[in-house]
Amino acid sequence: MVTRITWRKRWAIGQKAAFEAGLLSRRYGLERDRIAEFFSEYGNPQTVVYFYAGYDTPGSNEAVRTRP
């Protein structure tokens, strides 16, 4: 059985991915505007909005713990 993904679901997945990319970019200390350029080239301006929302979420800047 093949499950078809509707355009709405695909759109929602893209928005969630942009939001989580914002969270991770801030956590790893990446440049906000430089990474947002990637999403602006994606062709959907809403992805940039979701990226900024993820990046600007309070408490998303905890340092990533790495093994020594």
PDB file of C-alpha atoms in Angstrom:
ATOM      1  CA  MET A   1       0.000   0.000   0.000  1.00  0.00           C
ATOM      2  CA  VAL A   2       1.447   3.369  -1.044  1.00  0.00           C
ATOM      3  CA  THR A   3       0.791   6.312   1.227  1.00  0.00           C
ATOM      4  CA  ARG A   4       0.521   9.598  -0.601  1.00  0.00           C
ATOM      5  CA  ILE A   5       1.700  12.730   1.135  1.00  0.00           C
ATOM      6  CA  THR A   6      -0.446  15.737   0.378  1.00  0.00           C
ATOM      7  CA  TRP A   7       1.064  19.110  -0.400  1.00  0.00           C
ATOM      8  CA  ARG A   8      -0.224  20.414   2.946  1.00  0.00           C
ATOM      9  CA  LYS A   9       1.630  17.740   4.850  1.00  0.00           C
ATOM     10  CA  ARG A  10       4.787  18.368   2.804  1.00  0.00           C
ATOM     11  CA  TRP A  11       4.455  22.084   3.549  1.00  0.00           C
ATOM     12  CA  ALA A  12       4.059  21.406   7.278  1.00  0.00           C
ATOM     13  CA  ILE A  13       7.118  19.148   7.302  1.00  0.00           C
ATOM     14  CA  GLY A  14       9.147  21.905   5.634  1.00  0.00           C
ATOM     15  CA  GLN A  15       8.029  24.471   8.208  1.00  0.00           C
ATOM     16  CA  LYS A  16       8.919  22.168  11.102  1.00  0.00           C
ATOM     17  CA  ALA A  17      12.313  21.471   9.548  1.00  0.00           C
ATOM     18  CA  ALA A  18      13.019  25.208   9.224  1.00  0.00           C
ATOM     19  CA  PHE A  19      11.991  25.810  12.845  1.00  0.00           C
ATOM     20  CA  GLU A  20      14.224  23.016  14.131  1.00  0.00           C
ATOM     21  CA  ALA A  21      17.080  24.267  11.934  1.00  0.00           C
ATOM     22  CA  GLY A  22      16.722  27.600  13.713  1.00  0.00           C
ATOM     23  CA  LEU A  23      16.954  25.927  17.108  1.00  0.00           C
ATOM     24  CA  LEU A  24      20.027  23.934  16.125  1.00  0.00           C
ATOM     25  CA  SER A  25      21.725  26.863  14.410  1.00  0.00           C
ATOM     26  CA  ARG A  26      21.475  28.953  17.545  1.00  0.00           C
ATOM     27  CA  ARG A  27      22.577  26.078  19.750  1.00  0.00           C
ATOM     28  CA  TYR A  28      25.681  25.518  17.618  1.00  0.00           C
ATOM     29  CA  GLY A  29      26.423  29.235  17.367  1.00  0.00           C
ATOM     30  CA  LEU A  30      25.893  29.552  13.612  1.00  0.00           C
ATOM     31  CA  GLU A  31      25.224  32.928  12.010  1.00  0.00           C
ATOM     32  CA  ARG A  32      21.504  33.623  11.926  1.00  0.00           C
ATOM     33  CA  ASP A  33      21.310  35.558   8.658  1.00  0.00           C
ATOM     34  CA  ARG A  34      23.755  33.408   6.757  1.00  0.00           C
ATOM     35  CA  ILE A  35      21.744  30.259   7.477  1.00  0.00           C
ATOM     36  CA  ALA A  36      18.476  32.084   6.730  1.00  0.00           C
ATOM     37  CA  GLU A  37      19.817  32.739   3.213  1.00  0.00           C
ATOM     38  CA  PHE A  38      19.622  29.012   2.583  1.00  0.00           C
ATOM     39  CA  PHE A  39      15.908  29.019   3.368  1.00  0.00           C
ATOM     40  CA  SER A  40      15.258  32.143   1.300  1.00  0.00           C
ATOM     41  CA  GLU A  41      16.686  30.318  -1.719  1.00  0.00           C
ATOM     42  CA  TYR A  42      14.271  27.464  -1.036  1.00  0.00           C
ATOM     43  CA  GLY A  43      11.542  29.538  -2.674  1.00  0.00           C
ATOM     44  CA  ASN A  44       9.072  29.746   0.195  1.00  0.00           C
ATOM     45  CA  PRO A  45       9.355  32.911   2.309  1.00  0.00           C
ATOM     46  CA  GLN A  46       7.451  31.254   5.143  1.00  0.00           C
ATOM     47  CA  THR A  47      10.379  28.915   5.762  1.00  0.00           C
ATOM     48  CA  VAL A  48      12.532  31.947   6.647  1.00  0.00           C
ATOM     49  CA  VAL A  49       9.861  33.088   9.100  1.00  0.00           C
ATOM     50  CA  TYR A  50       9.839  29.669  10.771  1.00  0.00           C
ATOM     51  CA  PHE A  51      13.638  29.548  10.820  1.00  0.00           C
ATOM     52  CA  TYR A  52      13.793  32.912  12.607  1.00  0.00           C
ATOM     53  CA  ALA A  53      11.090  31.773  15.015  1.00  0.00           C
ATOM     54  CA  GLY A  54      13.166  28.729  15.920  1.00  0.00           C
ATOM     55  CA  TYR A  55      16.368  30.753  16.197  1.00  0.00           C
ATOM     56  CA  ASP A  56      14.753  33.400  18.401  1.00  0.00           C
ATOM     57  CA  THR A  57      13.001  30.953  20.723  1.00  0.00           C
ATOM     58  CA  PRO A  58      13.977  31.727  24.329  1.00  0.00           C
ATOM     59  CA  GLY A  59      16.051  29.006  25.956  1.00  0.00           C
ATOM     60  CA  SER A  60      17.286  27.568  22.680  1.00  0.00           C
ATOM     61  CA  ASN A  61      20.852  28.727  23.203  1.00  0.00           C
ATOM     62  CA  GLU A  62      22.048  26.104  25.658  1.00  0.00           C
ATOM     63  CA  ALA A  63      25.514  24.964  24.748  1.00  0.00           C
ATOM     64  CA  VAL A  64      25.848  21.601  23.108  1.00  0.00           C
ATOM     65  CA  ARG A  65      27.615  19.154  25.358  1.00  0.00           C
ATOM     66  CA  THR A  66      30.474  17.354  23.706  1.00  0.00           C
ATOM     67  CA  ARG A  67      32.686  14.633  24.996  1.00  0.00           C
ATOM     68  CA  PRO A  68      36.181  15.783  26.025  1.00  0.00           C
TER      69      PRO A  68
END
